[in-house]
Every structure is written in C-alpha cells, then in structure tokens.
C-alpha cells in the first residue's frame, strides 16, 4: 500500500478516512445474489475460490490486489453538511464499491 497515492495536501490527509472493503463479509442490502457470492464462486480458469469468511487473514498476500478510490462528497449547507456527507459515504459510495468489487471477483472468468 501507499500512504498518499493521490498526493493529497496535509489538510486533505488530516480529513481522509481509509476504509477497507471485504467482498465476503461486508453486507449491502442483505445477502449477495447467488451468482455474485464469493463464498460460492470458484474460478474455472484460475482455480481460485471460493473465498472463506476469513480470507483476509488466510490469503497469500502476494496474489491480492489493492484498489485505491478517492471519493469526495461536498454538501455545503449549514446544519445538514456533516450528516448528508456521512450518509452518502456510508450508504451510497460504500454500497457501490462493495458490490462492484464483489462482482469483479466473481466475474474474473468472463
């Protein structure tokens, strides 16, 4: 990993929150679809999978990828700014990223 991949200023680094996404255990809108479930998927081309709930601790880190995403939400309205920005990050952006990375895993043979 790299500490400042986006070359953020000191002020931006102080505000930055690093979030790890687990494509197996993070839940968005209940259980993943069966065809998008990393607990069930086994790659025919690579033989990888299915992932276990403890894959992060068990995995050979030489073969794990790291994806950096910089997401900014700016809602400059007094009294609502913090709540709306937090909601957007927690319920909008995070949900999209978990689902997209889960799909990237199960679509690796496509």
XYZ file of C-alpha atoms in Angstrom:
110
model
C 0.000 0.000 0.000
C 0.983 3.611 -0.375
C 0.302 6.341 2.172
C -0.540 9.187 -0.222
C -1.278 7.718 -3.640
C -3.351 10.786 -4.651
C -0.775 13.366 -3.475
C -3.221 14.966 -1.066
C -2.309 18.120 0.840
C -1.636 17.940 4.586
C -5.130 19.337 5.212
C -6.740 16.723 2.968
C -4.712 13.926 4.579
C -5.941 15.037 8.001
C -9.551 14.674 6.779
C -9.023 11.458 4.837
C -10.583 8.251 6.047
C -9.130 4.956 4.814
C -11.822 2.298 4.500
C -11.153 -1.376 3.866
C -13.771 -3.311 1.952
C -14.259 -7.031 2.478
C -16.051 -8.534 -0.528
C -17.061 -11.564 1.534
C -18.315 -10.286 4.888
C -19.470 -6.717 4.148
C -23.223 -6.722 3.632
C -25.182 -4.410 1.380
C -28.942 -4.873 1.157
C -28.811 -8.345 2.680
C -27.070 -11.329 1.155
C -25.383 -11.086 -2.256
C -27.054 -12.718 -5.225
C -26.080 -16.386 -5.514
C -24.171 -15.777 -8.757
C -22.281 -12.873 -7.104
C -21.437 -14.617 -3.846
C -17.662 -15.005 -3.294
C -18.422 -17.745 -0.747
C -19.785 -19.872 -3.608
C -17.697 -18.820 -6.628
C -14.762 -20.921 -7.831
C -12.858 -19.751 -10.896
C -12.621 -22.390 -13.589
C -9.678 -20.589 -15.238
C -7.508 -19.925 -12.162
C -8.834 -22.394 -9.589
C -9.191 -19.518 -7.067
C -12.066 -19.535 -4.628
C -14.406 -19.943 -3.099
C -13.347 -17.319 -0.553
C -13.778 -18.141 3.119
C -15.093 -15.599 5.652
C -11.517 -15.457 6.997
C -9.910 -14.937 3.571
C -8.224 -11.691 4.625
C -6.294 -13.462 7.381
C -5.719 -16.637 5.353
C -4.871 -15.237 1.927
C -1.446 -15.331 0.318
C -0.972 -11.562 0.094
C 1.344 -11.905 -2.880
C -1.757 -12.515 -5.014
C -4.175 -9.933 -3.574
C -4.812 -6.630 -5.272
C -5.311 -3.226 -3.720
C -7.619 -0.667 -5.327
C -7.450 2.993 -4.376
C -10.568 5.131 -4.682
C -10.803 8.795 -3.743
C -14.412 9.792 -3.104
C -15.409 13.302 -2.119
C -18.854 14.479 -1.127
C -19.452 18.199 -0.672
C -22.811 19.326 0.674
C -22.184 22.908 1.826
C -25.439 23.576 3.632
C -25.205 24.558 7.275
C -26.892 22.183 9.671
C -27.022 19.302 7.212
C -23.498 19.090 5.784
C -21.936 16.518 8.112
C -24.967 14.233 8.230
C -25.596 14.229 4.486
C -21.919 13.728 3.618
C -21.584 10.845 6.128
C -24.776 9.231 4.838
C -23.561 9.483 1.230
C -20.258 7.829 2.106
C -21.690 5.109 4.359
C -24.787 4.175 2.398
C -24.137 5.262 -1.166
C -20.488 5.072 -2.082
C -19.580 2.150 0.203
C -22.504 0.074 -1.066
C -21.484 0.660 -4.689
C -17.824 -0.191 -4.020
C -18.591 -3.407 -2.109
C -20.909 -4.600 -4.870
C -18.539 -3.610 -7.689
C -15.518 -5.329 -6.133
C -17.575 -8.420 -5.312
C -18.644 -8.560 -8.964
C -15.040 -8.091 -10.102
C -14.130 -11.212 -8.110
C -16.928 -13.428 -9.407
C -16.649 -12.198 -12.990
C -12.933 -12.986 -13.281
C -13.600 -15.828 -15.737
C -15.670 -13.612 -18.066
